[in-house]
Short mmCIF file of C-alpha atoms in Angstrom, two decimals:
data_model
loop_
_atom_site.label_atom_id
_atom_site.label_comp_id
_atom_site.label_asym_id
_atom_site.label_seq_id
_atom_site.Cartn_x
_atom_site.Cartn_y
_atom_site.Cartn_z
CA UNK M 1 -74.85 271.42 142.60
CA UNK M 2 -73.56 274.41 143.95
CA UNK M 3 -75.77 276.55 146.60
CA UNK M 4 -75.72 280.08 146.08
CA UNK M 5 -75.01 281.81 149.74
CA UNK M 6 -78.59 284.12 149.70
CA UNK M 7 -80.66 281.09 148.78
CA UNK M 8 -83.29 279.96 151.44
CA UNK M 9 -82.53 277.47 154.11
CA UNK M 10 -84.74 273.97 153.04
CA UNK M 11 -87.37 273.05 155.13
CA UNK M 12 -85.87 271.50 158.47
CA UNK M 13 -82.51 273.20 157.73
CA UNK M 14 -83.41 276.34 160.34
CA UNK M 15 -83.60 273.65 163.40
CA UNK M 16 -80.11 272.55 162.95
CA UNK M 17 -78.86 276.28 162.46
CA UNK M 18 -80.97 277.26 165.79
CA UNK M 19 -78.71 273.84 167.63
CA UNK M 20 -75.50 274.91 166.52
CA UNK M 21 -75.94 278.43 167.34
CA UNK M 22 -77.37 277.27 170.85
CA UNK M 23 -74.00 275.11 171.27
CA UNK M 24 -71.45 278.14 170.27
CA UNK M 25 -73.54 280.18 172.64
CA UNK M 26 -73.01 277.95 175.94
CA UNK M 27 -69.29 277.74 174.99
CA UNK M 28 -69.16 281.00 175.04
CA UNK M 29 -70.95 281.68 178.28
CA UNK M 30 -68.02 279.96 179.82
CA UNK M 31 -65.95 282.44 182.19
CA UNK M 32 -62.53 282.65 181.82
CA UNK M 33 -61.98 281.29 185.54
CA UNK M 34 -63.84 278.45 184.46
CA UNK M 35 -61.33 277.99 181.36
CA UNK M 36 -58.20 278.82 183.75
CA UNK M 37 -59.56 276.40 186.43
CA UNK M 38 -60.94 273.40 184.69
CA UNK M 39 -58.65 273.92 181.55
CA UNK M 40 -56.60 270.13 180.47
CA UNK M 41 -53.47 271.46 181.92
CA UNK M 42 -51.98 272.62 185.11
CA UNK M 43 -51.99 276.21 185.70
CA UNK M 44 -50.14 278.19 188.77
CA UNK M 45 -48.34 281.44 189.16
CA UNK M 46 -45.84 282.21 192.16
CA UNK M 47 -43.95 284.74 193.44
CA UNK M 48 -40.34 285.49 192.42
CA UNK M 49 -39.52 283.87 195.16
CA UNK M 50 -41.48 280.66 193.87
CA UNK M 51 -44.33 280.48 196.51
CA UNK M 52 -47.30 279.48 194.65
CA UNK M 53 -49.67 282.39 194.60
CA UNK M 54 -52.40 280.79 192.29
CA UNK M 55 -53.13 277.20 191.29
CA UNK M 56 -56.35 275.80 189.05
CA UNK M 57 -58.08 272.47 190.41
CA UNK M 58 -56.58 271.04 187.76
CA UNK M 59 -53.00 270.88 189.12
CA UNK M 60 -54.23 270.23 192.53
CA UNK M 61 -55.85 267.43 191.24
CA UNK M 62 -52.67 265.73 190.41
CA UNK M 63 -51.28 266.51 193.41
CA UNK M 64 -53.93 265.47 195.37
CA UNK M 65 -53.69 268.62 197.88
CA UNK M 66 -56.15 271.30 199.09
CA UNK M 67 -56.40 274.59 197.83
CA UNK M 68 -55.61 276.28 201.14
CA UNK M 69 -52.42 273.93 201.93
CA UNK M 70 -50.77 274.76 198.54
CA UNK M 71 -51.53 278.97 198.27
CA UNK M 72 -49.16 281.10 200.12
CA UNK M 73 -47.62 278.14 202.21
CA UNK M 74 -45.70 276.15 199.23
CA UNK M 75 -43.27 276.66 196.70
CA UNK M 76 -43.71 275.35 193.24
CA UNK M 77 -40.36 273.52 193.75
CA UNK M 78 -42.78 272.17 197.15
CA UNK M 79 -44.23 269.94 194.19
CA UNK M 80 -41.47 268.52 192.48
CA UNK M 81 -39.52 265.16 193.24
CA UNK M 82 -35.88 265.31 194.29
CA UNK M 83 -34.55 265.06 190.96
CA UNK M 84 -36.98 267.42 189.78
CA UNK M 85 -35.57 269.97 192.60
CA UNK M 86 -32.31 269.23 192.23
CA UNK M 87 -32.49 270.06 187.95
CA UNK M 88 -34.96 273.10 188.80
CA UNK M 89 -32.18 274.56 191.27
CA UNK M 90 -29.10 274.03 188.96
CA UNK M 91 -30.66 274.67 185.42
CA UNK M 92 -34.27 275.58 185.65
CA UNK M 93 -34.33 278.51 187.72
CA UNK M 94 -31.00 279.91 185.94
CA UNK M 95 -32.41 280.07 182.57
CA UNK M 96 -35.21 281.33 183.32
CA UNK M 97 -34.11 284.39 185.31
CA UNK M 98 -31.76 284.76 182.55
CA UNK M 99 -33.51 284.70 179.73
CA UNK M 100 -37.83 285.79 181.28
CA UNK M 101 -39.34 282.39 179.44
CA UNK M 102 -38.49 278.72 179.59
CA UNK M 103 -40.14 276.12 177.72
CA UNK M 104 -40.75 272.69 177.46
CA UNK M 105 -38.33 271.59 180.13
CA UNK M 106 -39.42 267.88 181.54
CA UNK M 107 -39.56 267.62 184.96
CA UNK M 108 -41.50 265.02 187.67
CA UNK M 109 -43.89 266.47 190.44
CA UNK M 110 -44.98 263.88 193.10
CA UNK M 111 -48.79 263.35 192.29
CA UNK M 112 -51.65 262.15 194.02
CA UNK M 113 -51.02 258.61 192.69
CA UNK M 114 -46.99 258.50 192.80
CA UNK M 115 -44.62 260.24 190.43
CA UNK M 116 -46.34 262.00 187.45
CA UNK M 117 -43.73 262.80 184.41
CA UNK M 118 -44.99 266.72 183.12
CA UNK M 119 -43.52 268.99 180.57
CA UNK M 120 -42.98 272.74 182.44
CA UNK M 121 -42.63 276.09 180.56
CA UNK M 122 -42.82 279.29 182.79
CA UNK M 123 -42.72 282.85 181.69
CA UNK M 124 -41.48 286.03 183.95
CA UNK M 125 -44.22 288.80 184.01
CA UNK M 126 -42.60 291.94 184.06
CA UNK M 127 -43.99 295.65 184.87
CA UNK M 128 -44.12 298.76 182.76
CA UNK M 129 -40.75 299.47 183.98
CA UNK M 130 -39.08 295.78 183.18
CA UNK M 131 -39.23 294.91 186.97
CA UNK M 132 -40.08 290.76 187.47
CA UNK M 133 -43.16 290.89 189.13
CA UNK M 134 -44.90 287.15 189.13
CA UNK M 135 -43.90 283.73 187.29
CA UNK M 136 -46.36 282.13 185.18
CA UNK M 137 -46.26 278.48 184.32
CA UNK M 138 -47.75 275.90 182.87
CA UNK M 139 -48.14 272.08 183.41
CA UNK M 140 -48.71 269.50 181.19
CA UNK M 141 -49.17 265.57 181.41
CA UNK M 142 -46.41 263.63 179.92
CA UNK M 143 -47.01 260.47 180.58
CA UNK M 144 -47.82 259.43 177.04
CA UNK M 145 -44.62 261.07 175.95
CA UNK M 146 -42.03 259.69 178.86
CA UNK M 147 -43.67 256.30 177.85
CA UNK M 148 -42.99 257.36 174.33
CA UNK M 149 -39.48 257.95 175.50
CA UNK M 150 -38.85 254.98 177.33
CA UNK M 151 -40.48 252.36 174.83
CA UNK M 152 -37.85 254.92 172.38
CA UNK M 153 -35.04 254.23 174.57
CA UNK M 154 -36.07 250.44 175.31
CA UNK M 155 -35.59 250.41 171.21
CA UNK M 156 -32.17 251.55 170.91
CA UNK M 157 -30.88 249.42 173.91
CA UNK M 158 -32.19 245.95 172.12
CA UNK M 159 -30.42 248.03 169.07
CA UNK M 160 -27.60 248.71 170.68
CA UNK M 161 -27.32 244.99 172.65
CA UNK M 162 -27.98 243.37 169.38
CA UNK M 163 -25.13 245.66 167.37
CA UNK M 164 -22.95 244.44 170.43
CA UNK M 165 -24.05 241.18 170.39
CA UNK M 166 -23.24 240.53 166.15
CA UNK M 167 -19.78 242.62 167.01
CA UNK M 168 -19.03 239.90 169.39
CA UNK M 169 -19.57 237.34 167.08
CA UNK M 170 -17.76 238.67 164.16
CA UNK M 171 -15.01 238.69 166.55
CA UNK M 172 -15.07 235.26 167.39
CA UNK M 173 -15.80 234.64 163.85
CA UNK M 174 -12.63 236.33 162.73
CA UNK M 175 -10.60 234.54 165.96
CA UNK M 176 -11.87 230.95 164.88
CA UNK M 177 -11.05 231.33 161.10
CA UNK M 178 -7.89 232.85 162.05
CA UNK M 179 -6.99 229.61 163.74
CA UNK M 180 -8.07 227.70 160.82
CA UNK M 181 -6.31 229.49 158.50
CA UNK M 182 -3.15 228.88 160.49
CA UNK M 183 -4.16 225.32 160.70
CA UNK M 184 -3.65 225.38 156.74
CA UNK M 185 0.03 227.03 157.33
CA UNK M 186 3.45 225.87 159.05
CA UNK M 187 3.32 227.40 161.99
CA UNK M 188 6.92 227.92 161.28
CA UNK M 189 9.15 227.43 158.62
CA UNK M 190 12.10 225.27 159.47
CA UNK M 191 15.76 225.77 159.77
CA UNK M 192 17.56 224.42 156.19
CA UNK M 193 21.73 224.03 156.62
CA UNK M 194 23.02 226.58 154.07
CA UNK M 195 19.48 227.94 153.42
CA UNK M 196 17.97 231.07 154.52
CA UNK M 197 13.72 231.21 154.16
CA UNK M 198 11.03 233.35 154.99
CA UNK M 199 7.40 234.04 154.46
CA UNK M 200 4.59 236.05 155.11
CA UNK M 201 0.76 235.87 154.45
CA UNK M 202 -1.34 239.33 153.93
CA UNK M 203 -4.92 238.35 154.90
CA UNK M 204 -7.24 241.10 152.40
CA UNK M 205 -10.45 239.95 154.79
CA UNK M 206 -10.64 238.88 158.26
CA UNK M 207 -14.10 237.33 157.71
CA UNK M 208 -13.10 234.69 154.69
CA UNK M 209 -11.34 231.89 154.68
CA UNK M 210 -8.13 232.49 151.86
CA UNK M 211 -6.69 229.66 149.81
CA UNK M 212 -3.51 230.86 149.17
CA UNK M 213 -0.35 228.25 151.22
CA UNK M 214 2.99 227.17 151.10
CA UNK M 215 4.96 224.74 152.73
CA UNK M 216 8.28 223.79 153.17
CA UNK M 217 9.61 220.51 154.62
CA UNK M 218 12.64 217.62 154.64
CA UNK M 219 12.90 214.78 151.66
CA UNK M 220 16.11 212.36 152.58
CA UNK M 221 19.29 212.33 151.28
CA UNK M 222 19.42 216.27 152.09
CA UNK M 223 17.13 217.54 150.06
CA UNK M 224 14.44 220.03 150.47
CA UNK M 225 10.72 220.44 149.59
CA UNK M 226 8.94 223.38 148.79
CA UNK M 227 5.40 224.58 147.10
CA UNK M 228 3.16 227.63 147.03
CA UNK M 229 -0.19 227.67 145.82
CA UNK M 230 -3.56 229.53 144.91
CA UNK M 231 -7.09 227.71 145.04
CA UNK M 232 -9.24 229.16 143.51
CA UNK M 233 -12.17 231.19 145.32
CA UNK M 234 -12.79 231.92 149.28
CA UNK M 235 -14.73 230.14 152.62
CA UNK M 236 -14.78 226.97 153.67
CA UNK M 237 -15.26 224.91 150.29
CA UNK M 238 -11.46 226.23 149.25
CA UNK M 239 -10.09 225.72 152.53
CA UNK M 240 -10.77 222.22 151.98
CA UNK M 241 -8.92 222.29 148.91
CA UNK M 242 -6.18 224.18 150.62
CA UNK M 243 -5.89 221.58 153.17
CA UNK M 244 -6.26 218.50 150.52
CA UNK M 245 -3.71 219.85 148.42
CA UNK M 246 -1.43 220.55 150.98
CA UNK M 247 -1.41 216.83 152.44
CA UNK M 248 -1.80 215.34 148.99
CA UNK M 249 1.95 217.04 147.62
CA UNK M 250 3.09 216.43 151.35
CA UNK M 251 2.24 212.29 151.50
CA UNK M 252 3.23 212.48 147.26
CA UNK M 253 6.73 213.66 147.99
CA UNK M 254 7.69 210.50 150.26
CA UNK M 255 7.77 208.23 147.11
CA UNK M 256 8.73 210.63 144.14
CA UNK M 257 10.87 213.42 143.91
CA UNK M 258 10.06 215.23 140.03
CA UNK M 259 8.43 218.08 140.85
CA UNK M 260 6.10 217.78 137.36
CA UNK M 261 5.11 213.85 138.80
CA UNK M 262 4.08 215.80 141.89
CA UNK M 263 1.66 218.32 140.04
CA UNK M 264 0.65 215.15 138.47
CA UNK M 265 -0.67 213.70 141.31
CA UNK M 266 -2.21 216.36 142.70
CA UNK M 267 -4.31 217.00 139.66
CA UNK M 268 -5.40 213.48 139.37
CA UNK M 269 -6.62 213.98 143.27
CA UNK M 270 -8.36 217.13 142.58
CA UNK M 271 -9.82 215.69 139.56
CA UNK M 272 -11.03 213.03 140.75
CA UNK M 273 -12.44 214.76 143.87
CA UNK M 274 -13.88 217.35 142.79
CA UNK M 275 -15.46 216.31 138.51
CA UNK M 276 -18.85 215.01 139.70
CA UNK M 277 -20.02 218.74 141.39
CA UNK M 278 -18.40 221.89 141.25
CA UNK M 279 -15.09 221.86 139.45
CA UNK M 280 -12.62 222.77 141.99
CA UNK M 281 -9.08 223.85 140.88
CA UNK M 282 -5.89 225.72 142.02
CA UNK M 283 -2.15 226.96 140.72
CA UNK M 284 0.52 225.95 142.52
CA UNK M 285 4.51 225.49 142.64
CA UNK M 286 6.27 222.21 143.49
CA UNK M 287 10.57 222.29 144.10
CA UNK M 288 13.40 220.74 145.31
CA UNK M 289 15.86 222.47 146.73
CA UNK M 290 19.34 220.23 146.67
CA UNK M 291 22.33 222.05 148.53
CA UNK M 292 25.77 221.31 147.58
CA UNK M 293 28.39 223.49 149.14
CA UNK M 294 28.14 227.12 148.94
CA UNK M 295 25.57 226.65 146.25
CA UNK M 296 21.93 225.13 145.91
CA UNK M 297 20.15 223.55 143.05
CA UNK M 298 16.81 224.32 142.46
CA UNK M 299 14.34 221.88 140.07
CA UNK M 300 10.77 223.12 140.07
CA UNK M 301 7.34 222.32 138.40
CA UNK M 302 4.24 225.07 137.90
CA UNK M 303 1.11 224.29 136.91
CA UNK M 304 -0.89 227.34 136.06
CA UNK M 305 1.18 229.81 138.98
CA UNK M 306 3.11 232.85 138.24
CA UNK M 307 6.32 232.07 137.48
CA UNK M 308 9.22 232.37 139.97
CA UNK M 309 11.14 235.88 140.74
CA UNK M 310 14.95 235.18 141.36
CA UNK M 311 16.94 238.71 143.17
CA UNK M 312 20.56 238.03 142.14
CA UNK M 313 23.12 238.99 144.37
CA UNK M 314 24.57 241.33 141.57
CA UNK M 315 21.50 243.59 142.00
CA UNK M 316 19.43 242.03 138.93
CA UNK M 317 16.07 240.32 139.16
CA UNK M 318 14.67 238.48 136.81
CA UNK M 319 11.96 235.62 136.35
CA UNK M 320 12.20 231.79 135.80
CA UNK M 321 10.22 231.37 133.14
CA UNK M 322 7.59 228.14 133.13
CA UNK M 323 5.22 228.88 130.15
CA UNK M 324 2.83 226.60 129.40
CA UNK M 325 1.61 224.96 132.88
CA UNK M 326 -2.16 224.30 132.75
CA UNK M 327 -4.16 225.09 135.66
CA UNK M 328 -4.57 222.17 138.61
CA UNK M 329 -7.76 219.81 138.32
CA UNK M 330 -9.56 221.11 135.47
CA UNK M 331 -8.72 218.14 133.31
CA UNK M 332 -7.85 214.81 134.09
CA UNK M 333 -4.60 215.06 132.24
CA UNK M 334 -2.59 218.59 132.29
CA UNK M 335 0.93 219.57 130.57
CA UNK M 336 3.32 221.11 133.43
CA UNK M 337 6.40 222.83 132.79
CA UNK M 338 9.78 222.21 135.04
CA UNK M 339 12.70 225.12 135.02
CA UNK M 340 16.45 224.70 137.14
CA UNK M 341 18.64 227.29 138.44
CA UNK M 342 21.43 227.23 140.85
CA UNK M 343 21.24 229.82 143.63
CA UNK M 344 24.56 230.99 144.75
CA UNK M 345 25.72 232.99 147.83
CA UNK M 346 23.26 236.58 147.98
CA UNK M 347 20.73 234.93 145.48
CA UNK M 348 17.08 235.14 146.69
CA UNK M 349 14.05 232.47 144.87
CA UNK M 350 10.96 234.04 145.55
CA UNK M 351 7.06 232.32 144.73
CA UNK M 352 4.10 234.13 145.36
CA UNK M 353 0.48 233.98 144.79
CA UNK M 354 -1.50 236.67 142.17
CA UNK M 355 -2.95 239.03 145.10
CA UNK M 356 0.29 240.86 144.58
CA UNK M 357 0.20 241.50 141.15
CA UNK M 358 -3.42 242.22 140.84
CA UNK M 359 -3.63 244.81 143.26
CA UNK M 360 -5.04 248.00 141.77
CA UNK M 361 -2.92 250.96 142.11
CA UNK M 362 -2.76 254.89 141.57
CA UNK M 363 -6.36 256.86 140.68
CA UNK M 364 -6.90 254.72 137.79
CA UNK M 365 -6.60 251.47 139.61
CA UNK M 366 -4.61 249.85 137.25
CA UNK M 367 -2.91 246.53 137.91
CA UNK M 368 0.16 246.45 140.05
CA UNK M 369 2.00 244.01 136.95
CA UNK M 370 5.01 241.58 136.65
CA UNK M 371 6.99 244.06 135.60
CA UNK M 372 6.52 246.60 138.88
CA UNK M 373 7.48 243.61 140.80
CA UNK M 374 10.46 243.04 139.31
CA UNK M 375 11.49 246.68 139.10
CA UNK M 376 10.44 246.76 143.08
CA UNK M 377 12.79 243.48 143.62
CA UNK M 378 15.81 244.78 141.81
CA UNK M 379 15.80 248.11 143.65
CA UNK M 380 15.87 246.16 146.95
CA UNK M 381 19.51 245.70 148.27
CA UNK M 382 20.49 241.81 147.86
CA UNK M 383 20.16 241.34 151.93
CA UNK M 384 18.39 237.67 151.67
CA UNK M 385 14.92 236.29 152.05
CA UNK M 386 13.43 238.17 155.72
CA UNK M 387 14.72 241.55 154.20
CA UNK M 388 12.99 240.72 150.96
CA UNK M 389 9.92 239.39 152.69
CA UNK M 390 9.84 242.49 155.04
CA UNK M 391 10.11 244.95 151.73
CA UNK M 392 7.62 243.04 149.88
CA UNK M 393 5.61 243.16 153.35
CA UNK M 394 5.65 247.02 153.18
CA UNK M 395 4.34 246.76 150.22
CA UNK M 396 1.51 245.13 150.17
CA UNK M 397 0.43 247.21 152.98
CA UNK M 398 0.62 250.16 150.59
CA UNK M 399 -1.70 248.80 148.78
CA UNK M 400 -4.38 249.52 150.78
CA UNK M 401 -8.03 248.67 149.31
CA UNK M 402 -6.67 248.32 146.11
CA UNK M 403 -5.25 244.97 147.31
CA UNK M 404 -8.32 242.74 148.01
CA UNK M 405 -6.90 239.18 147.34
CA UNK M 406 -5.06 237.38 149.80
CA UNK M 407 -1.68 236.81 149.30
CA UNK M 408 1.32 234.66 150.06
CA UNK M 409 5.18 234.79 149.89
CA UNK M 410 7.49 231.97 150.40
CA UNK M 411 11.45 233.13 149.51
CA UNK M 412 14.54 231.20 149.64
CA UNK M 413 17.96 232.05 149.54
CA UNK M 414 21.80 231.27 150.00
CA UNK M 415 23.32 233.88 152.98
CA UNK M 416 26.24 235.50 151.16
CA UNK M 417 29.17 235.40 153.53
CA UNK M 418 29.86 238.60 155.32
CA UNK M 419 32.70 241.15 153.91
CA UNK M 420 31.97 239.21 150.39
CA UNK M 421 31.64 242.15 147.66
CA UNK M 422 29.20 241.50 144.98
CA UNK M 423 30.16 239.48 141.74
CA UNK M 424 28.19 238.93 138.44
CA UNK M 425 25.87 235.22 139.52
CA UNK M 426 24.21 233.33 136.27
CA UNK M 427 21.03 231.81 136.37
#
């Protein structure tokens, strides 16, 4: 119900009109050096030269001094710590005869109980004629605020500790499953008579385990092993299947040689591991390198993998075709298809795992492709497996984000004798 404003007060209403009045009266009986000495804040005005001239009871209060030993016998800078002097010297008193008024500024005065935190802003009073006659300045209490402050500041240094603490571990993260992944490499490929290899493994993140690897190693009689593979996924859970597969063709190859019986195996292993939980699987290349003079015979197996890349010494590159390989442990018996070639002197083999040819390039992040790779081999000069590696190397680092796969090379090639001009090689 709304009261119209000439209506009658109710009967009791004029008592409580009569109190409030009476308050707002007494409030403003109070004289203004009442409100300038008792007022919540410190109050003081000194001389241009700083000594204190006038000071309410608040201030001395905090400072726990006497009237008579503060007026006309100390400066304001009198009541301020030695930091608080020190800033007041350098920056304080600078601004403020520069610019008449300076506000805000914290500062620490030595109170009556110890050091008392206060926020300062002084003002120049001027005369008619823009002469500096007095400062004014007021004090206020910041305790509440510094503690503000330093709980703020306690904050961001358990912020900052724990950002430097996780950085520290993702370091040592990084350094441990560095280690493992070269636990899951050779640490160095070895030196073949009448062979030339190289390799190279592009890590896409330092803080996941890849399952890409290659190997290559002795058989007897002269022969040569090699394999590169992909397992499928990241972490720990494929680098187990990295390092299973790795041993398993390894320990298969000292009692059969066929690179297809070898695939065999290791999808029986993987099978049989891995068909009770999560199906675990990978591609992979088997061969057997067999030199014989200037030349060396290559028989290989793939089972699911990209097929081999072979840089003629001619200048041509082509691929070794081996269609129909099923991928490795997804059933318990898989079709694998073998190919043969003979490298001769300037021909380069090179196996490598998908990262390379699924990384997204250009503004429409298409897929790098088979065919860029082979038009990137061919323009290469025919200077053997490290130049091809280092090339291929360059490469991939191009890639930038839009390679986000690991990747590995293994190549393998015949050093063409030096001075010996280019001929025509078949596959």
């Amino acid at each position: 119900m709304m009261c119209r404003t000439d209506q009658a007060p109710e009967p009791g209403e004029e008592g409580d009109v009569d109190a409030t009045d009476a308050v707002f009266t007494s409030l403003l009986e109070d004289s203004a050096e009442e409100l300038y000495e008792q007022a919540p804040c410190g109050y003081l005005s000194t001389l241009m030269d700083g000594t204190i001239a006038k000071i309410n009871i608040t201030l001395l209060d905090w400072i726990g001094l006497e009237r008579s030993r503060v007026v006309g016998r100390m400066r304001f800078t009198d009541l301020l710590t030695v930091g608080g002097k020190l800033y007041h010297e350098t920056h304080f008193a600078p601004l403020l005869q520069m610019k008449g008024e300076v506000s805000g500024i914290a500062l620490d005065i030595k109170g009556a109980a110890g050091r008392k935190p206060v926020l300062v802003t002084s003002k120049v009073k001027t005369s008619e004629d823009g002469e500096p006659l007095l400062i004014r300045t007021t004090v206020f209490d910041a305790r509440d605020r510094r503690g503000y402050e330093m709980e703020l500041l306690r904050g961001r240094q358990v912020a900052e500790e724990a950002r430097r603490q996780a950085e520290a571990d993702r370091v040592r993260l990084q350094e441990a499953l560095a280690v493992l992944q070269q636990s899951l490499l050779p640490a160095e490929l070895p030196e073949v008579p009448g062979l030339e290899a190289a390799a190279y493994y592009h890590t896409a993140s330092p803080d996941l385990l890849g399952g890409d690897f290659y190997d290559l190693f002795p058989l007897d009689t002269g022969r040569w092993a090699f394999f590169l593979g992909d397992v499928c996924g990241k972490g720990p859970q494929a680098a187990a299947v990295t390092s299973l597969a790795r041993y398993t063709l390894r320990a298969a190859a000292l009692h059969d040689r066929d690179p297809i019986t070898m695939l065999t195996t290791l999808n029986t292993v993987l099978h049989d591991r891995y068909a009770s939980g999560d199906g675990r699987y990978c591609t992979a290349i088997f061969g057997v390198l067999e030199p014989d003079g200037d030349h060396v015979d290559v028989h290989l197996a793939s089972g699911g993998h990209p097929s081999a890349l072979i840089q003629r010494a001619n200048g041509s590159a082509d691929y070794l075709p081996t269609p129909g390989g099923l991928l490795i442990g997804i059933l318990p018996q898989a079709p694998f298809t073998d190919a043969r070639t003979r490298l001769l002197p300037g021909d380069t083999l090179l196996i490598y795992t998908d990262g390379l040819t699924e990384a997204r390039t250009g503004p429409d992040r298409a897929l790098y492709g088979d065919d860029a790779l082979r038009t990137f081999t061919a323009t290469q000069t025919p200077a053997g497996p490290k130049a091809l590696i280092t090339a291929l190397a360059g490469l991939l680092a191009s890639f930038g984000d839009g390679l986000d796969d690991d990747t590995a090379l293994l190549a393998l090639g015949v050093p063409a004798p030096l001075g010996t001009p280019r001929s025509d090689n078949l596959p």
